[in-house]
Short mmCIF file of C-alpha atoms (C1' of nucleotides) in Angstrom, two decimals:
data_model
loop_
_atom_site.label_atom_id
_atom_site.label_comp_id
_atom_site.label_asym_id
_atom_site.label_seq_id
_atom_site.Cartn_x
_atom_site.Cartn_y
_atom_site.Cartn_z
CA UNK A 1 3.06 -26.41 1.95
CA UNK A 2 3.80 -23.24 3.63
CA UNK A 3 0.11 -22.01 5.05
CA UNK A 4 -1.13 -18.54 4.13
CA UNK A 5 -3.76 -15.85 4.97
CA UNK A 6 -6.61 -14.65 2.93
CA UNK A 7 -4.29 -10.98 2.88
CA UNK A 8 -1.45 -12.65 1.50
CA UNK A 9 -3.05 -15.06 -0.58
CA UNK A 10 -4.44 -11.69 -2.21
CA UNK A 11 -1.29 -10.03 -2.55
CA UNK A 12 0.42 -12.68 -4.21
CA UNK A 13 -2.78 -13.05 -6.85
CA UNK A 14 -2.32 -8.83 -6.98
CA UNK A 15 1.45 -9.29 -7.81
CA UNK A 16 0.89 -12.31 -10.46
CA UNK A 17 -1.47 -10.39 -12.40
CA UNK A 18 0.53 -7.51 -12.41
CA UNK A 19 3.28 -8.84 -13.86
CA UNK A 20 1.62 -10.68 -16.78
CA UNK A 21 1.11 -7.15 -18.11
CA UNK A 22 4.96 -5.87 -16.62
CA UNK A 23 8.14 -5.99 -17.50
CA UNK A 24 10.56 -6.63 -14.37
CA UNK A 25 9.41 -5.68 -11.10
CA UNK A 26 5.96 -4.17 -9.70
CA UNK A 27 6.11 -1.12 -7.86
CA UNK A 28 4.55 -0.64 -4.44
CA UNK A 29 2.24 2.16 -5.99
CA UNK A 30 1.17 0.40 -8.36
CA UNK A 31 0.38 -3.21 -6.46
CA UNK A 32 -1.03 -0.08 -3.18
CA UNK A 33 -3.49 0.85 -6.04
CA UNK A 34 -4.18 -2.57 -7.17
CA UNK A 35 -4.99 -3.74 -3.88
CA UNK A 36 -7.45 -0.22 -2.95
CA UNK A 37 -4.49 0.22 0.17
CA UNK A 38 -2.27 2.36 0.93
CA UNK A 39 1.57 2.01 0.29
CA UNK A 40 2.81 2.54 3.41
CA UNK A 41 0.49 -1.36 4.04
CA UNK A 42 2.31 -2.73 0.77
CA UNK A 43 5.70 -2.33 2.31
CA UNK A 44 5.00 -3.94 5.44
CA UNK A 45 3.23 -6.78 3.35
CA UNK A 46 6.42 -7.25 1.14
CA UNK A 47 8.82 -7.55 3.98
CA UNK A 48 6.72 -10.44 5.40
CA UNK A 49 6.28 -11.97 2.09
CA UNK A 50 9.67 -11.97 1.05
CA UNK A 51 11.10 -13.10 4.87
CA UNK A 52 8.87 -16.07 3.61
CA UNK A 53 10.36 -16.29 0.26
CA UNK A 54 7.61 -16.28 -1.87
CA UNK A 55 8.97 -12.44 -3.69
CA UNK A 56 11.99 -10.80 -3.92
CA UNK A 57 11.69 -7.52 -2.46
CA UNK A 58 14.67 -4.67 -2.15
CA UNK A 59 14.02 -1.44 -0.61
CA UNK A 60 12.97 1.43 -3.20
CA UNK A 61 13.38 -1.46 -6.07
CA UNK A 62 9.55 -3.35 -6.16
CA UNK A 63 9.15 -7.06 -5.80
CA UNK A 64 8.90 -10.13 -8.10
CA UNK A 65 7.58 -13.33 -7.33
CA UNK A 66 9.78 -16.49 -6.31
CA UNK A 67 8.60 -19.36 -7.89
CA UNK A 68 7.46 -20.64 -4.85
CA UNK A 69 5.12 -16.88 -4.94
CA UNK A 70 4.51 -17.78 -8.59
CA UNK A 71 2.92 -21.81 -7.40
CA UNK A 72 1.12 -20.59 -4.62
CA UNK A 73 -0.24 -17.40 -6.98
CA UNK A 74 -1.34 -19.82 -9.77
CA UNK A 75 -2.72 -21.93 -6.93
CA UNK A 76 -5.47 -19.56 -6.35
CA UNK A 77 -6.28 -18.31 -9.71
CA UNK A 78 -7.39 -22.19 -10.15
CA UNK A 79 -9.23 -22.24 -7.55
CA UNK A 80 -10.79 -19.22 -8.41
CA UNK A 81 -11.56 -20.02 -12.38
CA UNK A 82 -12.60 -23.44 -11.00
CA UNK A 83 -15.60 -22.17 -8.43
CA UNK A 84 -16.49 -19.68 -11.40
CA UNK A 85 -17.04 -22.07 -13.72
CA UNK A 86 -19.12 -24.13 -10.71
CA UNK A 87 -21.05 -21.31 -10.36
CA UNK A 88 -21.86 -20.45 -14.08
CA UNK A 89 -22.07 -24.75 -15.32
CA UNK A 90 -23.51 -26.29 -12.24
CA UNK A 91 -25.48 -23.26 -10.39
CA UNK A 92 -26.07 -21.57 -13.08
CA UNK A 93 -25.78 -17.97 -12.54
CA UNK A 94 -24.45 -15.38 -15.00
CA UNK A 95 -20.75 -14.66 -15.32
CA UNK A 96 -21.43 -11.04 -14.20
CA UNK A 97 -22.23 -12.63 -11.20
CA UNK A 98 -19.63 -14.98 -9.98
CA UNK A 99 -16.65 -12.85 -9.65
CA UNK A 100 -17.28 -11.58 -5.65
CA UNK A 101 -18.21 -15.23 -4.94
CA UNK A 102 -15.38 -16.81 -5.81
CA UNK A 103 -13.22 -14.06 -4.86
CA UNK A 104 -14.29 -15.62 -1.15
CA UNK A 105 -13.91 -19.51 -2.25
CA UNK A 106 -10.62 -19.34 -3.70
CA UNK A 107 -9.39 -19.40 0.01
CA UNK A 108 -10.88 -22.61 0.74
CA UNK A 109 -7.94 -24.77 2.01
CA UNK A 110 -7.95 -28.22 0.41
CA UNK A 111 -6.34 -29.49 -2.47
CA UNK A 112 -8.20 -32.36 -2.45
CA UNK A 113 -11.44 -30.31 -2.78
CA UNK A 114 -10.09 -28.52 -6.00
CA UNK A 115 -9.08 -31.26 -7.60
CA UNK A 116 -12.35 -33.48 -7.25
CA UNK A 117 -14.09 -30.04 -8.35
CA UNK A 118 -11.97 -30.25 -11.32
CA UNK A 119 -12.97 -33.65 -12.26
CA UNK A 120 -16.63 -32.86 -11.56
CA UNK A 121 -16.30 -30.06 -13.59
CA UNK A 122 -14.87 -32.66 -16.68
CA UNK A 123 -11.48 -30.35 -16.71
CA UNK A 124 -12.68 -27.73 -17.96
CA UNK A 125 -9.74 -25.99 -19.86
CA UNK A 126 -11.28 -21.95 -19.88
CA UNK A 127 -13.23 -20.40 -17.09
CA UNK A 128 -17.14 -18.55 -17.86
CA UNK A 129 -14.41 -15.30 -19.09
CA UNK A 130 -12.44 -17.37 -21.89
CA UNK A 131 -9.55 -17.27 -19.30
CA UNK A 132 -7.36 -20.80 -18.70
CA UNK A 133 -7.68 -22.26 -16.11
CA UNK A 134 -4.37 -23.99 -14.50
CA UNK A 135 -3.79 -27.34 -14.14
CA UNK A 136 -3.00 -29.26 -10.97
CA UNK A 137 0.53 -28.78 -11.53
CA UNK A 138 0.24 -24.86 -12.14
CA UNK A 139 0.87 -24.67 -15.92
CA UNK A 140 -1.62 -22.95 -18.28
CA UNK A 141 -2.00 -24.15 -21.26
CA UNK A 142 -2.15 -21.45 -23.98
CA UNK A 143 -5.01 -20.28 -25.93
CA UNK A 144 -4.25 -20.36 -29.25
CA UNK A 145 -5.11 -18.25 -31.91
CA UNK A 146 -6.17 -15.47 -29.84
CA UNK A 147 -5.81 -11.42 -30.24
CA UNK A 148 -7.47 -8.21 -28.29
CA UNK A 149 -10.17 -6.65 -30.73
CA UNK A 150 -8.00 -3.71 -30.18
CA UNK A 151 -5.26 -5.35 -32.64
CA UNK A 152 -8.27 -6.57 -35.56
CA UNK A 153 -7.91 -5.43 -38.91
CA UNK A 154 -11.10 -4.10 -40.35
CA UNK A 155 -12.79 -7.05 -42.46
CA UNK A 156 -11.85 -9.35 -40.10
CA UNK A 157 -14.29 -12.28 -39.06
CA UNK A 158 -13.87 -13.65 -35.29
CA UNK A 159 -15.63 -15.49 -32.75
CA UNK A 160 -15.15 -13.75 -29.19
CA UNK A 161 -13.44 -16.02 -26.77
CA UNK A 162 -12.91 -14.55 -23.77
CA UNK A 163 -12.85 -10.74 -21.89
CA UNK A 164 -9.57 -9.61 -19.81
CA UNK A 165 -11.46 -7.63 -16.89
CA UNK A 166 -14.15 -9.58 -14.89
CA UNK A 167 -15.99 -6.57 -13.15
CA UNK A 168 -19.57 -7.09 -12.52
CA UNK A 169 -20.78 -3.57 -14.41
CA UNK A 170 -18.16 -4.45 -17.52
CA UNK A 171 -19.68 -7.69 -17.74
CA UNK A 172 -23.56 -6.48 -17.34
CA UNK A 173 -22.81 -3.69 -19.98
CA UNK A 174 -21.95 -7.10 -22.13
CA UNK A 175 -24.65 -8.47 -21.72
CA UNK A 176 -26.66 -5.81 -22.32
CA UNK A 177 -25.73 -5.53 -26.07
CA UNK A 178 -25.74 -8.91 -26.46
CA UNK A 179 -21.87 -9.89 -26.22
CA UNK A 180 -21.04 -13.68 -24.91
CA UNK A 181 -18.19 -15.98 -25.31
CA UNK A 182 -18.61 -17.60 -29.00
CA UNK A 183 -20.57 -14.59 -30.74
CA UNK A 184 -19.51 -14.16 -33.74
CA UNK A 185 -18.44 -10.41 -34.91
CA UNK A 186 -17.30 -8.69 -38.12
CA UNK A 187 -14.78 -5.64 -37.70
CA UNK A 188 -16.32 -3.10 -39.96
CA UNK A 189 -13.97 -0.33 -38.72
CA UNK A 190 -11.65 1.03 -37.06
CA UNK A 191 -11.71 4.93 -36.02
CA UNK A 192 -7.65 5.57 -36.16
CA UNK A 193 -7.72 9.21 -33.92
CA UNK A 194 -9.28 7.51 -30.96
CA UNK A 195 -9.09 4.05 -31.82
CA UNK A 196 -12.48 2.81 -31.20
CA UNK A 197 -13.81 -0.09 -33.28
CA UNK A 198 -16.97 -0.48 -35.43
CA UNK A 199 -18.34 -4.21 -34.75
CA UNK A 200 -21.22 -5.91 -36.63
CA UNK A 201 -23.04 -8.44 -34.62
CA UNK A 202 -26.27 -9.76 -34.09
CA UNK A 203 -27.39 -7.98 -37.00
CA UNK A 204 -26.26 -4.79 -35.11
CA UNK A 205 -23.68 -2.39 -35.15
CA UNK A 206 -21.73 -1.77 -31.80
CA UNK A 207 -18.85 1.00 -31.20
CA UNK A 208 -16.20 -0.47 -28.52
CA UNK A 209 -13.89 2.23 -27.66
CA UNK A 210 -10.17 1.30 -27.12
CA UNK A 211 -10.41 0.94 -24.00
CA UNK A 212 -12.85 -1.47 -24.05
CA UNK A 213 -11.80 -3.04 -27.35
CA UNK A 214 -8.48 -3.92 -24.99
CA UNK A 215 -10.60 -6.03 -22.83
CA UNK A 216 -12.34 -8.41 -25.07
CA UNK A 217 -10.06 -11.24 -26.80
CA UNK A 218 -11.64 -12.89 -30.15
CA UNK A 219 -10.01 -15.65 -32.26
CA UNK A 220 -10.16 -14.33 -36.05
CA UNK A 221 -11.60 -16.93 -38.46
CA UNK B 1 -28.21 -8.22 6.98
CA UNK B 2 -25.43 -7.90 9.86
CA UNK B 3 -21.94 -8.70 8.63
CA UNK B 4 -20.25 -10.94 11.29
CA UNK B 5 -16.81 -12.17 10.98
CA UNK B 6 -15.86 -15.71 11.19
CA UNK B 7 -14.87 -15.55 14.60
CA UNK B 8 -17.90 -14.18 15.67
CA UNK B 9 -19.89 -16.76 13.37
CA UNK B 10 -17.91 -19.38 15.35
CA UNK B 11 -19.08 -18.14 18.59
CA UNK B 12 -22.93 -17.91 17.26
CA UNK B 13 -22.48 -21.74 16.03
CA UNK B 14 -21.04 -22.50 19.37
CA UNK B 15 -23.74 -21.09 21.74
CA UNK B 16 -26.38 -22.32 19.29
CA UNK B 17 -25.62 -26.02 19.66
CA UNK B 18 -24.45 -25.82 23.55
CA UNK B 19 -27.82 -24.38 24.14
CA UNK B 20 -29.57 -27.73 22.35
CA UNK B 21 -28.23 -29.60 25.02
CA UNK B 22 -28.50 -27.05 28.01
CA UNK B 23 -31.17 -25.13 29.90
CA UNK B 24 -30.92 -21.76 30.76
CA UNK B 25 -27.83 -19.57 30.14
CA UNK B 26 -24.46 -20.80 28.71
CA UNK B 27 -21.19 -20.12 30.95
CA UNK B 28 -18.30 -18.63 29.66
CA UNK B 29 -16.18 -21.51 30.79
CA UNK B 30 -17.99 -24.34 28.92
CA UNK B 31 -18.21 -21.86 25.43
CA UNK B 32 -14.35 -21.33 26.09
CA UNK B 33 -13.59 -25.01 26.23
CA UNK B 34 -16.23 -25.88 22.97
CA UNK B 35 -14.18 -22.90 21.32
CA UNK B 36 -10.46 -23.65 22.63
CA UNK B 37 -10.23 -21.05 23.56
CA UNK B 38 -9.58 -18.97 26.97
CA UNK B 39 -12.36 -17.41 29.22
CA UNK B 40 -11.23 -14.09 28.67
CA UNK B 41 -11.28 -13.96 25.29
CA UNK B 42 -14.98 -15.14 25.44
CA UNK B 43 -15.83 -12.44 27.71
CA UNK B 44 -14.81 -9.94 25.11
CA UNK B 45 -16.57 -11.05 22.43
CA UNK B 46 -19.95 -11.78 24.60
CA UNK B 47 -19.49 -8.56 24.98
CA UNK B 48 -19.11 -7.50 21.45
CA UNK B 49 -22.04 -9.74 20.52
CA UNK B 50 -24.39 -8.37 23.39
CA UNK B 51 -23.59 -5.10 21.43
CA UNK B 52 -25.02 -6.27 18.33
CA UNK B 53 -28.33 -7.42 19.93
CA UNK B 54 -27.20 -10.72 18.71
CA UNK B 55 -26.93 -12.46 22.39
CA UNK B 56 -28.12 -11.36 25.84
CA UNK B 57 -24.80 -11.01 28.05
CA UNK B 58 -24.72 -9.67 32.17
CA UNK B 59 -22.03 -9.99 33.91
CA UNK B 60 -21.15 -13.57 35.42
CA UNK B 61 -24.76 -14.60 34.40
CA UNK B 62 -23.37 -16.41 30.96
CA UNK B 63 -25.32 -15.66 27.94
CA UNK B 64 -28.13 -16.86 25.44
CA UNK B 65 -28.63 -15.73 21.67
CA UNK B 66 -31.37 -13.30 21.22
CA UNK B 67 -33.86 -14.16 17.79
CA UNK B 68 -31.44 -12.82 15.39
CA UNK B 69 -28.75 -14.68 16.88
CA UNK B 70 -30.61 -17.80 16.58
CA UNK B 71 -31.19 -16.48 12.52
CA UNK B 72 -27.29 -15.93 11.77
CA UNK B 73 -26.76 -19.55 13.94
CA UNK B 74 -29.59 -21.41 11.77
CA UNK B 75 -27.85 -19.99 8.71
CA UNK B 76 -24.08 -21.01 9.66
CA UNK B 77 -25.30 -24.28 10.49
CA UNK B 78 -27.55 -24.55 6.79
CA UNK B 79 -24.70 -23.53 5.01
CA UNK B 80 -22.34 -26.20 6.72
CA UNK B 81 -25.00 -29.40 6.04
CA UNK B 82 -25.51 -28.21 2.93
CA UNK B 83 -21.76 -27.69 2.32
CA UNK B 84 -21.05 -31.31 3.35
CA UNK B 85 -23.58 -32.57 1.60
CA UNK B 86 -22.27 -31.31 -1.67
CA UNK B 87 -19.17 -32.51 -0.62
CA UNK B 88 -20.82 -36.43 -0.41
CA UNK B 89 -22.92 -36.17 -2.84
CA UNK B 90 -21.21 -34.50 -5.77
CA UNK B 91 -17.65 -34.79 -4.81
CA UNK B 92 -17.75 -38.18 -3.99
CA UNK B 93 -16.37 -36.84 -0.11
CA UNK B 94 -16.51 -39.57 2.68
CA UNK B 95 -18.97 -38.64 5.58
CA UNK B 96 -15.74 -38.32 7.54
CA UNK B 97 -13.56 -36.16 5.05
CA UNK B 98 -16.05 -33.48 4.96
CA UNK B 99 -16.12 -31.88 8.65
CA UNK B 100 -13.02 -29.49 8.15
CA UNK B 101 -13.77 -28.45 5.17
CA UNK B 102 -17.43 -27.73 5.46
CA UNK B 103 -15.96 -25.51 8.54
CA UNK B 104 -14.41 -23.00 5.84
CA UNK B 105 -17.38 -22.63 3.12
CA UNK B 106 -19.47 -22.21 5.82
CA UNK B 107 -18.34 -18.64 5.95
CA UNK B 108 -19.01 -17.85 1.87
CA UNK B 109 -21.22 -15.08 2.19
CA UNK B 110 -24.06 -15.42 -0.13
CA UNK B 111 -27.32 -16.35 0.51
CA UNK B 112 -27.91 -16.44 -3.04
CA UNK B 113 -25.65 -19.10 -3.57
CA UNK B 114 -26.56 -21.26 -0.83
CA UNK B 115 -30.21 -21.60 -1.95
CA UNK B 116 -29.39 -22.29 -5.19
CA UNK B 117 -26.76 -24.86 -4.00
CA UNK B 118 -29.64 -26.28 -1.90
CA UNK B 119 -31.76 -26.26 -5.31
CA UNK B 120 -28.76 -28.20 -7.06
CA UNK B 121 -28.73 -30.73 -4.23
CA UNK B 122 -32.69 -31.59 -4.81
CA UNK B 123 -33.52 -29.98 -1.53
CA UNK B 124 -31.93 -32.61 0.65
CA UNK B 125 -33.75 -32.95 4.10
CA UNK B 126 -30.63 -34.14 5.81
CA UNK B 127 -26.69 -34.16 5.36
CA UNK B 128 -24.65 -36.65 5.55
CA UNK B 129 -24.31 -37.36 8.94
CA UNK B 130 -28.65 -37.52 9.50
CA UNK B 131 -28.35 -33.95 10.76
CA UNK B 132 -31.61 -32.18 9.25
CA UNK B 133 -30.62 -29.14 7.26
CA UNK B 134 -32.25 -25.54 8.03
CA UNK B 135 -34.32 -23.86 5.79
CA UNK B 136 -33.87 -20.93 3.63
CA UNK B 137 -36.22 -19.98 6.79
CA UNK B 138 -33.91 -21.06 9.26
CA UNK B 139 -37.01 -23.74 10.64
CA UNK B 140 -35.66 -27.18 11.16
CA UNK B 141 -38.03 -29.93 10.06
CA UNK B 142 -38.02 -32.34 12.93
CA UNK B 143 -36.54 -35.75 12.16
CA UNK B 144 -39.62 -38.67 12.98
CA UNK B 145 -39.50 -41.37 15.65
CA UNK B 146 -35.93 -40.84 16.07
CA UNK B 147 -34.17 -42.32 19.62
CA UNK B 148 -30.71 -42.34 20.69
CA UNK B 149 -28.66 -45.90 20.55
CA UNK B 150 -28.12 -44.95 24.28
CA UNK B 151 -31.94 -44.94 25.09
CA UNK B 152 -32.93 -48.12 22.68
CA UNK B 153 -34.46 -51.03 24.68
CA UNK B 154 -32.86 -55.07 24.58
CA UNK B 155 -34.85 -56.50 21.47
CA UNK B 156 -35.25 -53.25 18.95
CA UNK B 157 -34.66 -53.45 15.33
CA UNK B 158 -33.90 -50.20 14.13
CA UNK B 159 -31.72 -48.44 11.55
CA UNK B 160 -29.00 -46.14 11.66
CA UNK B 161 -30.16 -42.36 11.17
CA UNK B 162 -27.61 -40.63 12.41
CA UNK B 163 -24.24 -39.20 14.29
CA UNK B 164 -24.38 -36.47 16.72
CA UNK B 165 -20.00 -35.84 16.54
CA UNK B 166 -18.97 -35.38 13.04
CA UNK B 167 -15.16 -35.87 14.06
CA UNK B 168 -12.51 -37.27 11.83
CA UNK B 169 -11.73 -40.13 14.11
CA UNK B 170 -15.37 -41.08 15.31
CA UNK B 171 -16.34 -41.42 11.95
CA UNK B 172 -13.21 -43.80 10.61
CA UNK B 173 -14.26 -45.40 13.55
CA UNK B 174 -17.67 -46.37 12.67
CA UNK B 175 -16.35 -46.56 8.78
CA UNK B 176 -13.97 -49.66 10.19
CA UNK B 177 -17.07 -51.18 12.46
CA UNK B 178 -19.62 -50.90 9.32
CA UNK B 179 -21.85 -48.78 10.53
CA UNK B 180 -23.68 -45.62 8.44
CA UNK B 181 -26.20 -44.09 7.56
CA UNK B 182 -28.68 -46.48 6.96
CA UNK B 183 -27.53 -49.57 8.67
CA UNK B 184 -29.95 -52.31 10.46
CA UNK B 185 -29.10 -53.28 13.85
CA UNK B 186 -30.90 -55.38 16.74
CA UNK B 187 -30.13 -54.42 19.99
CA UNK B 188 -28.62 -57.75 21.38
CA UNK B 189 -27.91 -56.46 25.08
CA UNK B 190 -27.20 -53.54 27.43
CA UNK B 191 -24.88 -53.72 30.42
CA UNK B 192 -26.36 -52.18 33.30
CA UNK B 193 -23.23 -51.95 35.14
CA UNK B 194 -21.71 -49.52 32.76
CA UNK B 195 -24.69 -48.67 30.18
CA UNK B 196 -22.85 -50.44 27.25
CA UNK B 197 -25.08 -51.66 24.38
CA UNK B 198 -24.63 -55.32 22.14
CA UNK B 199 -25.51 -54.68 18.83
CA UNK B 200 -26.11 -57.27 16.22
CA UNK B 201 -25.02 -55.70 12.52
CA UNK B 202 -23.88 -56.99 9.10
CA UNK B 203 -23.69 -60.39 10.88
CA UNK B 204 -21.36 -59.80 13.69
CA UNK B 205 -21.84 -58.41 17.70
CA UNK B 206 -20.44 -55.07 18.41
CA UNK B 207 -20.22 -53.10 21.58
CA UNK B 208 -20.78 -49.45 22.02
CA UNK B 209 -19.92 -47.86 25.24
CA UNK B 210 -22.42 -45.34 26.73
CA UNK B 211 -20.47 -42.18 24.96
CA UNK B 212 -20.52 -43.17 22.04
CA UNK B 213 -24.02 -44.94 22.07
CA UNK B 214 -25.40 -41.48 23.01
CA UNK B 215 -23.73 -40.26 19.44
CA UNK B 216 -25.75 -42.91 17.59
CA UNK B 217 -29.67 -41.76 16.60
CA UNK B 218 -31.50 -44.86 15.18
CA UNK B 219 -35.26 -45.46 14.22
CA UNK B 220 -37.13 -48.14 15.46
CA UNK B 221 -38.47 -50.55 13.27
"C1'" DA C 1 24.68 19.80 -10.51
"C1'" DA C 2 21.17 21.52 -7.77
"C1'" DC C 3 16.40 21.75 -6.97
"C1'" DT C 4 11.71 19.90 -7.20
"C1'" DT C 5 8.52 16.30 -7.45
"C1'" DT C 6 7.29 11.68 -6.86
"C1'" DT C 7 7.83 7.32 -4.77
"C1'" DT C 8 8.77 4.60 -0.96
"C1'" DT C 9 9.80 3.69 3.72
"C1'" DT C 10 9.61 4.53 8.69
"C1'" DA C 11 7.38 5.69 12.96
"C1'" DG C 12 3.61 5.56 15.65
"C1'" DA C 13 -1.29 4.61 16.27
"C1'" DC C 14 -5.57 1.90 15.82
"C1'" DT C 15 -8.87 -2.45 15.63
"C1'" DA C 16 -9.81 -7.38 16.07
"C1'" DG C 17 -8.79 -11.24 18.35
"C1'" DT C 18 -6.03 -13.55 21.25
"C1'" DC C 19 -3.13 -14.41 25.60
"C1'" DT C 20 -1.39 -14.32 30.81
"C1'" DA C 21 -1.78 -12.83 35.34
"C1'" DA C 22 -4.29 -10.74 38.81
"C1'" DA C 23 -8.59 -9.06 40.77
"C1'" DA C 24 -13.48 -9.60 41.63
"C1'" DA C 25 -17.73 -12.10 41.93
"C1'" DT C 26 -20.16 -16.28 42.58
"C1'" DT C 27 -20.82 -20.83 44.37
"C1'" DA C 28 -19.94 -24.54 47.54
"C1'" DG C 29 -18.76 -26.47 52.07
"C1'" DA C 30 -18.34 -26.79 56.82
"C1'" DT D 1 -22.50 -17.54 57.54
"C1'" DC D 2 -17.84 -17.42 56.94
"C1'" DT D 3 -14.24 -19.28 54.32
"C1'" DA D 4 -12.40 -21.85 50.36
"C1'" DA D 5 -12.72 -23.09 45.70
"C1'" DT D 6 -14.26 -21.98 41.33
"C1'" DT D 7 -15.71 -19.01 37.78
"C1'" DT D 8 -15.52 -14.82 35.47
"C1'" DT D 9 -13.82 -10.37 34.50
"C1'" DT D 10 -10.29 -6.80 34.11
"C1'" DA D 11 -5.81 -5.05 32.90
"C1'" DG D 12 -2.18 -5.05 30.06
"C1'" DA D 13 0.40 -7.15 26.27
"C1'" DC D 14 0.96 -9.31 21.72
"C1'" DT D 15 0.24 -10.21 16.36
"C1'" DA D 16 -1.78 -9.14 11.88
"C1'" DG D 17 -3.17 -5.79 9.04
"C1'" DT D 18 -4.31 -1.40 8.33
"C1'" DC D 19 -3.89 3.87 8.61
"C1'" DT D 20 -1.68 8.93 8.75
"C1'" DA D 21 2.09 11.86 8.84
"C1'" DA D 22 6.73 12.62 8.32
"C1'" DA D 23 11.35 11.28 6.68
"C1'" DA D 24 14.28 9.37 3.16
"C1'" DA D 25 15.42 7.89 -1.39
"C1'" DA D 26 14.83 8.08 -6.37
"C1'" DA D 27 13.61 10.31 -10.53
"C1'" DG D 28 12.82 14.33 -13.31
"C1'" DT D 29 13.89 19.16 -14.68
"C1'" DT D 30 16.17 22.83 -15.70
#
DNA sequence: AACTTTTTTTAGACTAGTCTAAAAATTAGA
DNA sequence: TCTAATTTTTAGACTAGTCTAAAAAAAGTT
């Protein structure tokens, strides 16, 4: 398997990510701002990414992943949910923690390594965020059942299951009033001119606005 | 703390262990060979090192790692044992599967993590090859009454303690022979022509020339 | 359809780390 | 101690990845 550095490795994660929120290609702004660079880096990144076929990549039209891009892109979001959940099971630190850490050990070279983590781990199917983690052979298997509290309907009972963004101060603000994976919520409302949404839990009530009511998945009961 | 790339981690390890086994200064020619590298690219990093304060460097005189040289060394090298020893331990690794990859999470910056990786591992005194892990402190607990194979006298019991290579091929070697961590050996003979050594071991008579019985630390009995 | 704004690419420069080839310093030998 | 051999450094070049500034293409607006 075609051997990679750490800045493409990143790239490729960058462009995956992007496009599971995308339709068609992703735009060298747009993957410039992802990445905290500047475009002018992007381009010269996509022309050596797609001499190596992992994207497709036309001047002035964006790039899309190969599948080849797409295996070696899944690749390292495994390894990444898999040293995440290491770090939260097995070393037990907090999952507002673990992101920066195994931002650094998903570019540990061994397959061998991830896959005996794996089994250590008991194959663990969701990472410390709710998010799947992919198998050996790259495929995720879906979560069912799942919606952003942004789409609830007030009345609604639902157990959180997982949050989209995995930023340290998202996650500590989380914590803070009491939100973890499996807390159970009520919708009480739902503001409609801003879109924020009224949760009960913990005996509590919390406002989420939208934007943070996009970044929090629950599975209604 | 300093931030140090991995190259310049790679030198520290490098001059740390070449100056266990050597008095005085270390020359840019033996550092380039331990690094395969070429002498002129050590000179320019001696000299970006001797910029950091983290080695003294003059000009033809070689160099040696100032205190917090040593520090950043000790901690490379407590990170690797402790790496590998996961790696054995948890992952069910072979003593001679670990080396390479130990080389690459020995970079993972996080001194959080590695002490609480060294708290998961139950504090382990030594890794898997006998070498005696660092300290959170960076002090080195010195390993008892240990002697090298090379130095044992005609007549010793001892026991295997440890391996001072941690090569691929040295260790299948010893892996096909029967020899780890642990073993009991009598020292049968020693050549004087050539400094081989006859060791009786799980019922059969090996020989060990004088390289590789100077990679062999045992314990007396 | 022509003009303006935005996006994207090119051109050239910079740093880190490496290399080769040549020059300089040190060490060794007679 | 003078010369030869060895070691080490310098000089200049190369790659990867980044940057700024300017040019070119695309998109938006009237």
């Amino acid at each position: 398997m075609l051997r990679l550095t750490q800045s493409e490795e990143n790239y490729l994660k960058a462009i995956f990510t992007l496009s599971q929120d995308t339709e068609g290609a992703i735009s060298t702004n747009d993957l410039a701002e992802k990445m905290l660079t500047k475009a002018s880096s992007v381009t010269d990144m996509l022309k050596k990414l797609c001499e190596k076929e992992l994207l497709e990549y036309q001047k002035y039209q964006g790039c899309a992943l190969t599948n080849s891009g797409k295996a070696h892109a899944l690749a390292i979001i495994r390894k990444h949910r898999l040293w995440e959940t290491f770090l939260v099971d097995k070393l037990n630190f907090g999952w507002d923690e673990v992101h920066e850490i195994a931002e650094q050990l998903e570019h540990i070279q061994s397959t061998e390594l991830t896959d005996r983590l794996d089994e250590f781990l008991g194959f663990p199917k969701v990472d410390p965020h709710g998010e799947p983690i992919p198998g050996k052979d790259g495929r995720i298997e879906s979560v069912s059942n799942r919606i952003l509290l942004s789409e609830s309907l007030v009345g609604m009972k639902a157990i959180v299951m997982g949050v989209e963004d995995d930023q340290t101060e998202f996650l500590q603000y989380l914590n803070k009033i009491g939100l973890h994976l499996g807390t159970p919520i009520d919708i009480a409302d739902k503001l409609s001119f801003d879109g924020s949404v009224l949760v009960n839990m913990n005996g509590k009530q919390v406002q989420f606005s939208i934007t943070i009511a996009k970044q929090i998945s629950i599975k209604p009961l």
